[in-house]
Short mmCIF file of C-alpha atoms in Angstrom, two decimals:
data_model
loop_
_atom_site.label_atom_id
_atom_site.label_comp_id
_atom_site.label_asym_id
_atom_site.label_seq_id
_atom_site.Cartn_x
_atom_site.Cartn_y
_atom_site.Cartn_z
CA UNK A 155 90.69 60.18 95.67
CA UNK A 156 92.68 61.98 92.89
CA UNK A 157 95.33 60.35 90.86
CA UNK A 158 98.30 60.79 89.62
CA UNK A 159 100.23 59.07 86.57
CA UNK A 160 103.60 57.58 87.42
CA UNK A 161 105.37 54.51 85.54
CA UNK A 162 107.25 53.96 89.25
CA UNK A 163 106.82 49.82 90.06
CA UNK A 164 106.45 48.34 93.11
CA UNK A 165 105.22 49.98 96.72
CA UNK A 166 105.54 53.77 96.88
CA UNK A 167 104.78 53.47 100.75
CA UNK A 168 107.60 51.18 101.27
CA UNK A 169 110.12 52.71 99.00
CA UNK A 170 108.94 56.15 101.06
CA UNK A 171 109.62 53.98 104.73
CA UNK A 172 113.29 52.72 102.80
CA UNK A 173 114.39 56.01 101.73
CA UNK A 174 113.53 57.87 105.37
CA UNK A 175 114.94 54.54 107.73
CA UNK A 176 117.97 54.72 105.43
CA UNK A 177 119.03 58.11 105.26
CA UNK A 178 117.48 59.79 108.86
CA UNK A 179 119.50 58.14 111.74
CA UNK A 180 117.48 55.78 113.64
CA UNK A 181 114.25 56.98 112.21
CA UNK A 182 110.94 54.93 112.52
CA UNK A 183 108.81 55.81 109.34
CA UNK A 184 104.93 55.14 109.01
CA UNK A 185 103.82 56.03 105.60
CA UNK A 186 100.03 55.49 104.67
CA UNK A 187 97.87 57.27 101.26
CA UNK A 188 97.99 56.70 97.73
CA UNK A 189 97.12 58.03 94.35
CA UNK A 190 100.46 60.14 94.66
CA UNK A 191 98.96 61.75 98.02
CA UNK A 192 100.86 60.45 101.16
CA UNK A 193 100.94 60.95 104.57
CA UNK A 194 103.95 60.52 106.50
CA UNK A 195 105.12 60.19 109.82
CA UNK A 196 108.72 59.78 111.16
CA UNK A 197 109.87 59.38 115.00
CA UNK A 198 113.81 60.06 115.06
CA UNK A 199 116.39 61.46 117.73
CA UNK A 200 118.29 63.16 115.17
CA UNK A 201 114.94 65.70 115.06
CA UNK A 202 116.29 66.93 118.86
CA UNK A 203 116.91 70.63 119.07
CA UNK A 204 115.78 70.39 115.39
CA UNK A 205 113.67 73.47 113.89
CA UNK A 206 110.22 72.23 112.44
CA UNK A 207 111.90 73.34 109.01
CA UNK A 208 115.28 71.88 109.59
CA UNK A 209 113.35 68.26 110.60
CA UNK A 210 111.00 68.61 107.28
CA UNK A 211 114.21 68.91 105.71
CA UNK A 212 116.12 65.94 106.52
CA UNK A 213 113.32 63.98 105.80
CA UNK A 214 112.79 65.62 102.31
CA UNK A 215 116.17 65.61 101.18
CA UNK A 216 116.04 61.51 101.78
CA UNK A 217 112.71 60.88 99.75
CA UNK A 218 113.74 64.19 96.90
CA UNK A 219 114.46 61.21 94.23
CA UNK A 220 110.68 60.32 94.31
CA UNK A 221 109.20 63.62 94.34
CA UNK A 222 111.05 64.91 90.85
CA UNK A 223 110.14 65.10 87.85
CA UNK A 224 107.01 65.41 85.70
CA UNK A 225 105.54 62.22 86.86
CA UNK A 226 106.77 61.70 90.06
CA UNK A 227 105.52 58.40 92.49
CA UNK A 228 105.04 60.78 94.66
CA UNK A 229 102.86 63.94 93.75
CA UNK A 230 102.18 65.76 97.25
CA UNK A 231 102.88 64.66 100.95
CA UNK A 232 99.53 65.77 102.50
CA UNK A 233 100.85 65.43 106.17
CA UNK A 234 104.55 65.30 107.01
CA UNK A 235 105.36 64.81 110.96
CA UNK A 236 108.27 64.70 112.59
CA UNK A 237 109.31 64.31 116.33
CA UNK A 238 111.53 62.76 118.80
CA UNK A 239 110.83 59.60 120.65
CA UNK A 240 109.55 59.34 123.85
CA UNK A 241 111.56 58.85 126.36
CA UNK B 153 117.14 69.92 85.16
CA UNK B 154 119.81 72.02 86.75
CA UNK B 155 119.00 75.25 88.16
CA UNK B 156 120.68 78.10 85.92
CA UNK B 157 122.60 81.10 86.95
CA UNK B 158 120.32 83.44 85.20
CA UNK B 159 117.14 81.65 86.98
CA UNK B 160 119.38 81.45 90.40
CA UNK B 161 119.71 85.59 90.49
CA UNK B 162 115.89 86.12 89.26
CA UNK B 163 114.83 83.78 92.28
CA UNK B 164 117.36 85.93 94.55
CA UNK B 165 116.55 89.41 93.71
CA UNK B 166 112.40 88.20 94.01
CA UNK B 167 113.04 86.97 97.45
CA UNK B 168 115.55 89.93 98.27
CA UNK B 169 113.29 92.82 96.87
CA UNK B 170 110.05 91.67 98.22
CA UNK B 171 109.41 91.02 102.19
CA UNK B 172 107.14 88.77 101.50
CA UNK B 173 106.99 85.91 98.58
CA UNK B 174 105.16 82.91 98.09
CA UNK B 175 105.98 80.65 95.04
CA UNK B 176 102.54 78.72 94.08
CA UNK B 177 100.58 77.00 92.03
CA UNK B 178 98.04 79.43 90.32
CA UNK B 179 97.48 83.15 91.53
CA UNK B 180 96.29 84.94 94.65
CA UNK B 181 92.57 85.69 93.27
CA UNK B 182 92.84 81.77 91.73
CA UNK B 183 94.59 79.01 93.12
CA UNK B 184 95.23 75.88 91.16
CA UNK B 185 95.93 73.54 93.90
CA UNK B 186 94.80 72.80 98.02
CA UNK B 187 97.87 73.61 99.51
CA UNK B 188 99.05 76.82 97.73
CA UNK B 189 95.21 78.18 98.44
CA UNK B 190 95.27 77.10 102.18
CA UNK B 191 98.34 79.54 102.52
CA UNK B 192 96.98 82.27 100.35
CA UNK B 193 94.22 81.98 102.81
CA UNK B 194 96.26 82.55 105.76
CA UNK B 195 98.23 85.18 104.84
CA UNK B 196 95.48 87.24 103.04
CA UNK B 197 94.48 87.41 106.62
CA UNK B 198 97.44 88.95 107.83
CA UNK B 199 98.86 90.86 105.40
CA UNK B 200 96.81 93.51 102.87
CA UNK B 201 99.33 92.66 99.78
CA UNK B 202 102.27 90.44 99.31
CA UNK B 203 104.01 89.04 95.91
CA UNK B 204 102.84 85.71 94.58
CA UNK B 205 104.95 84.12 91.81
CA UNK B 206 102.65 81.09 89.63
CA UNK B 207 105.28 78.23 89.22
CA UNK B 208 103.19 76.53 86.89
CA UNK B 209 104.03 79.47 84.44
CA UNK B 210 107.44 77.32 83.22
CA UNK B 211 108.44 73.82 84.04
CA UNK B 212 112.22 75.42 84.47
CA UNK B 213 110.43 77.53 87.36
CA UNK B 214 108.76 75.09 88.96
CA UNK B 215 111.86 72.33 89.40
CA UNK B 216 114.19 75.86 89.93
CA UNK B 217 112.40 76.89 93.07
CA UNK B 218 112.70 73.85 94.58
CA UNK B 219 116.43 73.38 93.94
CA UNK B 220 117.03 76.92 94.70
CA UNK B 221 114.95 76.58 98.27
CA UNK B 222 116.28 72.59 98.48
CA UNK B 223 112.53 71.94 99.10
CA UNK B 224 110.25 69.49 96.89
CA UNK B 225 107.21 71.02 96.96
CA UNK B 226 104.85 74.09 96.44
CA UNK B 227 103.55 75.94 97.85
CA UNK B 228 107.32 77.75 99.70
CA UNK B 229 107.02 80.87 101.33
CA UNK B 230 109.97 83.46 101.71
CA UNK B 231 109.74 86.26 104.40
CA UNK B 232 112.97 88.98 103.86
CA UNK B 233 114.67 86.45 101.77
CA UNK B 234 114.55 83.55 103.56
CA UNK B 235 112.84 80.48 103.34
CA UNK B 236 110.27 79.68 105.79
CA UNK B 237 108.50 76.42 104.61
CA UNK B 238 105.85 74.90 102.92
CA UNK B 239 101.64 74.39 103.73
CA UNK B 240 102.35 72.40 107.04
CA UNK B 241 105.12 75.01 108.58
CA UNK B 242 102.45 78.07 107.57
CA UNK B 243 100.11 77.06 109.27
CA UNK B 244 101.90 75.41 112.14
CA UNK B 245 103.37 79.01 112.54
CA UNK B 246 100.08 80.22 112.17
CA UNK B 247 98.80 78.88 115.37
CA UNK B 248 101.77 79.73 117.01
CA UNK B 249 101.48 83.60 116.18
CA UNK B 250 104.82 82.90 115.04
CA UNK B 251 104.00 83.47 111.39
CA UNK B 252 102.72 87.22 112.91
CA UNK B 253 106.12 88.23 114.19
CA UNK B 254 107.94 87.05 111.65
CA UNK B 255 105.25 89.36 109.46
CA UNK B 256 105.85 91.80 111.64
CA UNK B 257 101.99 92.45 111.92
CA UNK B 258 100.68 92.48 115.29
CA UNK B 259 98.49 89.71 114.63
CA UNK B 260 94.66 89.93 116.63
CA UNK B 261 94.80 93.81 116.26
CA UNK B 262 95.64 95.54 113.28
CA UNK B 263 96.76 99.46 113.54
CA UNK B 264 93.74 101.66 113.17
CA UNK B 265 92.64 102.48 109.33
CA UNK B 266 92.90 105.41 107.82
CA UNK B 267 89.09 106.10 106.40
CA UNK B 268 88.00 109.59 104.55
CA UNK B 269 84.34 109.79 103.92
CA UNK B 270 83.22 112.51 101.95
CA UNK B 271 80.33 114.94 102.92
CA UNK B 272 77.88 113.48 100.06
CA UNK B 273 79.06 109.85 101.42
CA UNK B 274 78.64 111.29 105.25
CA UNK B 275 75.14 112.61 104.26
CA UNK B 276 73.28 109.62 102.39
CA UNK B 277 74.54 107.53 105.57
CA UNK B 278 72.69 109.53 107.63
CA UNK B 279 69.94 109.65 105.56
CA UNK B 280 69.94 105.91 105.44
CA UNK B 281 71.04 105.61 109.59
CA UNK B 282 69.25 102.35 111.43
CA UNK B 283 66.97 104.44 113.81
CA UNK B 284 67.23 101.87 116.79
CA UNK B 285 71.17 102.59 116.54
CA UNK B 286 73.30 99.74 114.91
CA UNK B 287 76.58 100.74 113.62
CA UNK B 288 77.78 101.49 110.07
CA UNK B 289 80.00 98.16 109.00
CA UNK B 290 82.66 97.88 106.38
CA UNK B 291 83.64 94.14 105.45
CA UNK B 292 86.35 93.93 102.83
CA UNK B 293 87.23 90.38 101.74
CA UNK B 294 90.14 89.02 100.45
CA UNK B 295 88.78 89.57 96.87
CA UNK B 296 88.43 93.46 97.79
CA UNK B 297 84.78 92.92 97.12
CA UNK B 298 82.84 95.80 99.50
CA UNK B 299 80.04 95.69 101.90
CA UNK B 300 78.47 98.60 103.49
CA UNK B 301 75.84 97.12 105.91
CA UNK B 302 73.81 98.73 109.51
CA UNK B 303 73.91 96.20 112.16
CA UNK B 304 74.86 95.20 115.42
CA UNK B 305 78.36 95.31 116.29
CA UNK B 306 80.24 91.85 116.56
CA UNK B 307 82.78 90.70 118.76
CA UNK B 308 86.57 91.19 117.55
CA UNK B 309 85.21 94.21 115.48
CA UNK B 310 87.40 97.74 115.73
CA UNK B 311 86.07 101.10 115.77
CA UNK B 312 87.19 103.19 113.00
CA UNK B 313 86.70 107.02 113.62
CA UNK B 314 86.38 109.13 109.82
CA UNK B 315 85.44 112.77 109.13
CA UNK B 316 82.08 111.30 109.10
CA UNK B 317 80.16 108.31 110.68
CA UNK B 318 82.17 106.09 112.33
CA UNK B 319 82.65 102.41 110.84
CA UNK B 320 83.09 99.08 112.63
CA UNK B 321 85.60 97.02 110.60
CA UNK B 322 87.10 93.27 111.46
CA UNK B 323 90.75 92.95 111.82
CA UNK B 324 91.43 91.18 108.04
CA UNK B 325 89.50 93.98 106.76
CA UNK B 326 90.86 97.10 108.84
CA UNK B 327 94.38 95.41 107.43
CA UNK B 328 93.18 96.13 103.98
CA UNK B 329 91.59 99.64 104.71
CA UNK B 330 94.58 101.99 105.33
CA UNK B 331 94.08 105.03 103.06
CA UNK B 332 90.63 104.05 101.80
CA UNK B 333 88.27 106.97 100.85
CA UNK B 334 84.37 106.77 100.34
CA UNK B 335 82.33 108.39 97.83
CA UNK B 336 78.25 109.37 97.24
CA UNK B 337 77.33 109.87 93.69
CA UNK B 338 73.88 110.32 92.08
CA UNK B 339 72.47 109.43 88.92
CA UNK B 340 73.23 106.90 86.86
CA UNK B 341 75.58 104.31 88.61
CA UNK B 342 75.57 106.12 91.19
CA UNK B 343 75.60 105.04 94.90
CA UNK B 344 78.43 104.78 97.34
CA UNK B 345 81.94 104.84 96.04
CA UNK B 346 85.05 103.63 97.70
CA UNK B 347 88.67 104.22 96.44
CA UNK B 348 91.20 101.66 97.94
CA UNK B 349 94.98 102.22 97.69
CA UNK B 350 95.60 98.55 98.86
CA UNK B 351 93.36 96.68 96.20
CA UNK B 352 95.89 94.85 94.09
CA UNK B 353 96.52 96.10 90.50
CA UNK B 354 93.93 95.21 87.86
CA UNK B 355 94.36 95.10 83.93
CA UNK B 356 93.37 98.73 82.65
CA UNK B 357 91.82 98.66 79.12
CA UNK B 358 93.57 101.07 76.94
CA UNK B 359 92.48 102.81 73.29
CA UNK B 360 94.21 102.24 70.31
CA UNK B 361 94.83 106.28 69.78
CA UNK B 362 96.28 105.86 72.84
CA UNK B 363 98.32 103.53 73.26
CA UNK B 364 100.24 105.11 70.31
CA UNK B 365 100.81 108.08 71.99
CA UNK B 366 102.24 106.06 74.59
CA UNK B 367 104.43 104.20 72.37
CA UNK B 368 105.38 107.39 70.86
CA UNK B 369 106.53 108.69 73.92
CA UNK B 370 108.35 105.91 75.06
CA UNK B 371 106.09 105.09 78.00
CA UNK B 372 104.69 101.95 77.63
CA UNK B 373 106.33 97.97 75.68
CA UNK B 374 103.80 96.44 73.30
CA UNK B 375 103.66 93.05 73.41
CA UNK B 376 101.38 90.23 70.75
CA UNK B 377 100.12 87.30 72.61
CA UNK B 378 99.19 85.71 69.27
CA UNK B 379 100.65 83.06 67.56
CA UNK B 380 103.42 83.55 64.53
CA UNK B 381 100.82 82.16 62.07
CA UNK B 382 98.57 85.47 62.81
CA UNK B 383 101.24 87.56 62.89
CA UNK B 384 102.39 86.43 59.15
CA UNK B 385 98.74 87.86 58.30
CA UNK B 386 99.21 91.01 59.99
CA UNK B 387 101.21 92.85 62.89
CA UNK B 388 102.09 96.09 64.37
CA UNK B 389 105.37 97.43 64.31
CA UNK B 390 106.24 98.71 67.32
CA UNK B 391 104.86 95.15 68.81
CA UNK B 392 107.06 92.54 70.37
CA UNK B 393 106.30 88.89 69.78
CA UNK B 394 105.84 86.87 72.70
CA UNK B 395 108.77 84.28 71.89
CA UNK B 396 111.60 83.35 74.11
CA UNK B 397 113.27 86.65 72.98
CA UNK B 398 109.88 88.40 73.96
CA UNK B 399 109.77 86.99 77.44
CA UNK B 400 113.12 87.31 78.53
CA UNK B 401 112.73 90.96 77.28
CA UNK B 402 109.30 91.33 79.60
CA UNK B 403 110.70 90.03 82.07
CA UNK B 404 113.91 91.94 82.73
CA UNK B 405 111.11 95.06 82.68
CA UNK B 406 110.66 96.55 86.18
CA UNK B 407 107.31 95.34 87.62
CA UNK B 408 105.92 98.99 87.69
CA UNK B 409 106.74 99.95 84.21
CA UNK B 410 103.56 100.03 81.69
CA UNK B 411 103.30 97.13 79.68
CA UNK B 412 100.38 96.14 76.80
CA UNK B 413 99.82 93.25 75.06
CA UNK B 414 97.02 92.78 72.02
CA UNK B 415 95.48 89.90 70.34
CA UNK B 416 93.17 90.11 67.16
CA UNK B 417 90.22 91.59 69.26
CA UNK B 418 91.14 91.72 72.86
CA UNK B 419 90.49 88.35 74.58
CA UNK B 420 92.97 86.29 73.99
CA UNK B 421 95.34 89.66 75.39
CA UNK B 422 93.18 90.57 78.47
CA UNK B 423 93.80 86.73 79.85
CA UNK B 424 97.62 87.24 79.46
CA UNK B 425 97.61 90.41 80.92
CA UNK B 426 95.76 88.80 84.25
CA UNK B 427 98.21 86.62 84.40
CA UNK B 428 100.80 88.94 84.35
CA UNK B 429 98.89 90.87 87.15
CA UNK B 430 99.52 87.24 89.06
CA UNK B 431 103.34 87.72 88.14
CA UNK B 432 103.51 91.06 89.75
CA UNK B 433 103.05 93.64 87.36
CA UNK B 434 100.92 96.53 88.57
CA UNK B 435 100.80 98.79 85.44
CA UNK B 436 98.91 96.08 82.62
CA UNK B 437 97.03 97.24 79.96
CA UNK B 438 95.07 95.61 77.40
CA UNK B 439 94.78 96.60 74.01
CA UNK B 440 90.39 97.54 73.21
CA UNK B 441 89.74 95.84 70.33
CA UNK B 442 92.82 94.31 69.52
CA UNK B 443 94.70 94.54 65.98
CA UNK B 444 91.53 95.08 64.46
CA UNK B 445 90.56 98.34 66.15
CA UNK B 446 94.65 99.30 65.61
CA UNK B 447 93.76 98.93 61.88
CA UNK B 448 90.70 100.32 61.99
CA UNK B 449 91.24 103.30 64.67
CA UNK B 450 95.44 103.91 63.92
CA UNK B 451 97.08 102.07 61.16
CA UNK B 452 94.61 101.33 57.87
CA UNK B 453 98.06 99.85 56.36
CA UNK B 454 97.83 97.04 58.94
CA UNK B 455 95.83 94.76 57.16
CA UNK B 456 92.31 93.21 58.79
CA UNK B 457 91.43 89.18 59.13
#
């Protein structure tokens, strides 16, 4: 597995989970990787109706803070799904 | 870093002048990183050209195009300016044959090629014609490398009618066919020749004699890749140095005009001038020789090192 320098402390999955259950209205997030490659999976209502674009989206714009910069904790999201849950 | 006006309306009139964009890491013929090649790969399949942009050419483009597109990573790929996603979304739409309409290609079967084959090229292949039948094939891969082959005709293959024999092409390569013209010469190097209108833009080596003509005329902006310390030693006049000043200058050029850049003898030059194939210039030459052969061929006043 390839890695990635980052002087970020502390659980990159979990801050990833945080950031999404925080910001994306009663999301569920499952986050699992490392090395600065994550995958990342997100069951929320608010993706109803939602383009696949528009859902990548909301999720990106809540984790953007730890994807920036030259040494990011995050370095590439290798899977990103989002859907609603089941009802 | 905040994304600057000047960078803001460069990003805009790429995305607005070109249908199709994709902002990635590396170039078409060589990408630096998984995802950006996974979606060179798809749409080399679809599509016979399209502009790529390398973000890894400045840090100030790489965080830029993701403020500008509010998207954090690369590879992003615009279709008539807007924004259509990243790796996952290509080739989601990809399955979906959505990616085809929004291409506007037709998707399993491409429009029927264009092919001329001359009367030397129409001979030799029927001097060299399989006697138990198979077909004349033309495979053209993403690299534009050729391959002329007899065999057996394979399923998803279209028939391609010429002046002469007719060819059996797949769809990715009857995309990249339109307009293409085959040749037979003899002697030495000789052999089949094909001239392709849709092969992308390669660096053309030009002669010092030249290339001062050219600058003469107007036609053509000089630029030296090397650094100041060599161009203390020696330099040519007419030559801009690649500095900020430099770049912004190239840059503002139109991607068709005629550019050159030299070195001391040529190597150095002919890298920068692939990469600025992978920028979208189609008209990059490369100085033969370098400085040295401008001294030696042009300017004896320019001193040698």
């Amino acid at each position: 597995m390839s890695s990635h320098p980052t002087n970020f402390q502390g659980s990159v999955p979990d801050a990833l989970r945080e950031a999404i259950e925080g910001q994306v209205p009663d999301s569920k997030a499952v986050v699992s990787g490392g090395g600065g490659h994550y995958t990342i999976e997100v069951v929320s209502p608010a993706f109803a109706g939602k383009s696949m674009l528009e859902s990548q989206r909301l999720v990106y714009s809540a984790i953007a803070h730890l994807m920036k910069g030259d040494a990011p904790p995050v370095h590439a999201v290798d899977s990103l799904k989002t859907r609603v849950p089941a009802t | 870093m905040a994304l600057s006006e000047s960078l803001r309306n460069e990003l805009q009139s790429l995305v607005t002048n070109n249908r199709v964009v994709l902002f990635m890491k590396g170039t078409r013929g060589a990408p630096q990183c998984g995802f950006s090649a996974q979606v060179v790969q798809i749409l080399d399949e679809l599509l016979p050209s399209y502009e790529t942009v390398d973000v890894l050419r400045s840090p100030e483009l790489r965080d830029g195009i993701k403020e500008f597109s509010e998207w954090p990573t690369i590879p992003q790929l615009f279709i008539d300016g807007q924004f259509v996603g990243g790796c996952d979304i290509v080739r989601s739409l990809n399955a979906s044959k959505e990616l085809h309409q929004l291409l506007g290609t037709s998707g399993s079967v491409p429009p029927t090629p264009k092919v001329k084959v001359s009367a030397a090229a129409a001979n030799a292949f029927q001097a060299a014609a399989d006697p138990s039948g198979d077909q004349l094939h033309l495979k053209i891969d993403a690299q534009f490398q050729y391959d002329l082959f007899f065999g057996p005709s394979e399923a998803g293959e279209i028939e391609v009618p010429t002046n002469g024999p007719t060819l059996w092409m797949d769809p990715a390569s009857a995309r990249r066919a339109d307009g293409l013209s085959i040749d037979f010469v003899t002697g030495d190097g000789g052999g089949f020749k094909i001239e392709n209108p849709n092969e992308p833009p390669k660096v053309k080596q030009i002669a010092a004699p030249e290339l001062k003509a050219m600058l003469e005329r107007g036609e053509i902006t000089l630029f030296d890749v090397r650094p100041s310390s060599e161009r203390d030693i020696a330099s040519i006049a007419a030559a801009h140095a690649l500095d900020a000043q430099g770049q912004a200058l190239l840059f503002s050029l139109d991607r068709g005009a005629a550019v050159a850049f030299h070195c001391h003898h040529g190597v150095r030059s002919q890298d920068a001038a692939s990469q600025l194939i992978g920028e979208g210039f189609r008209n990059v030459y490369n100085l033969k020789g370098g400085i040295d052969a401008w001294s030696n061929l042009v300017d004896p006043s320019v001193p040698r090192y």
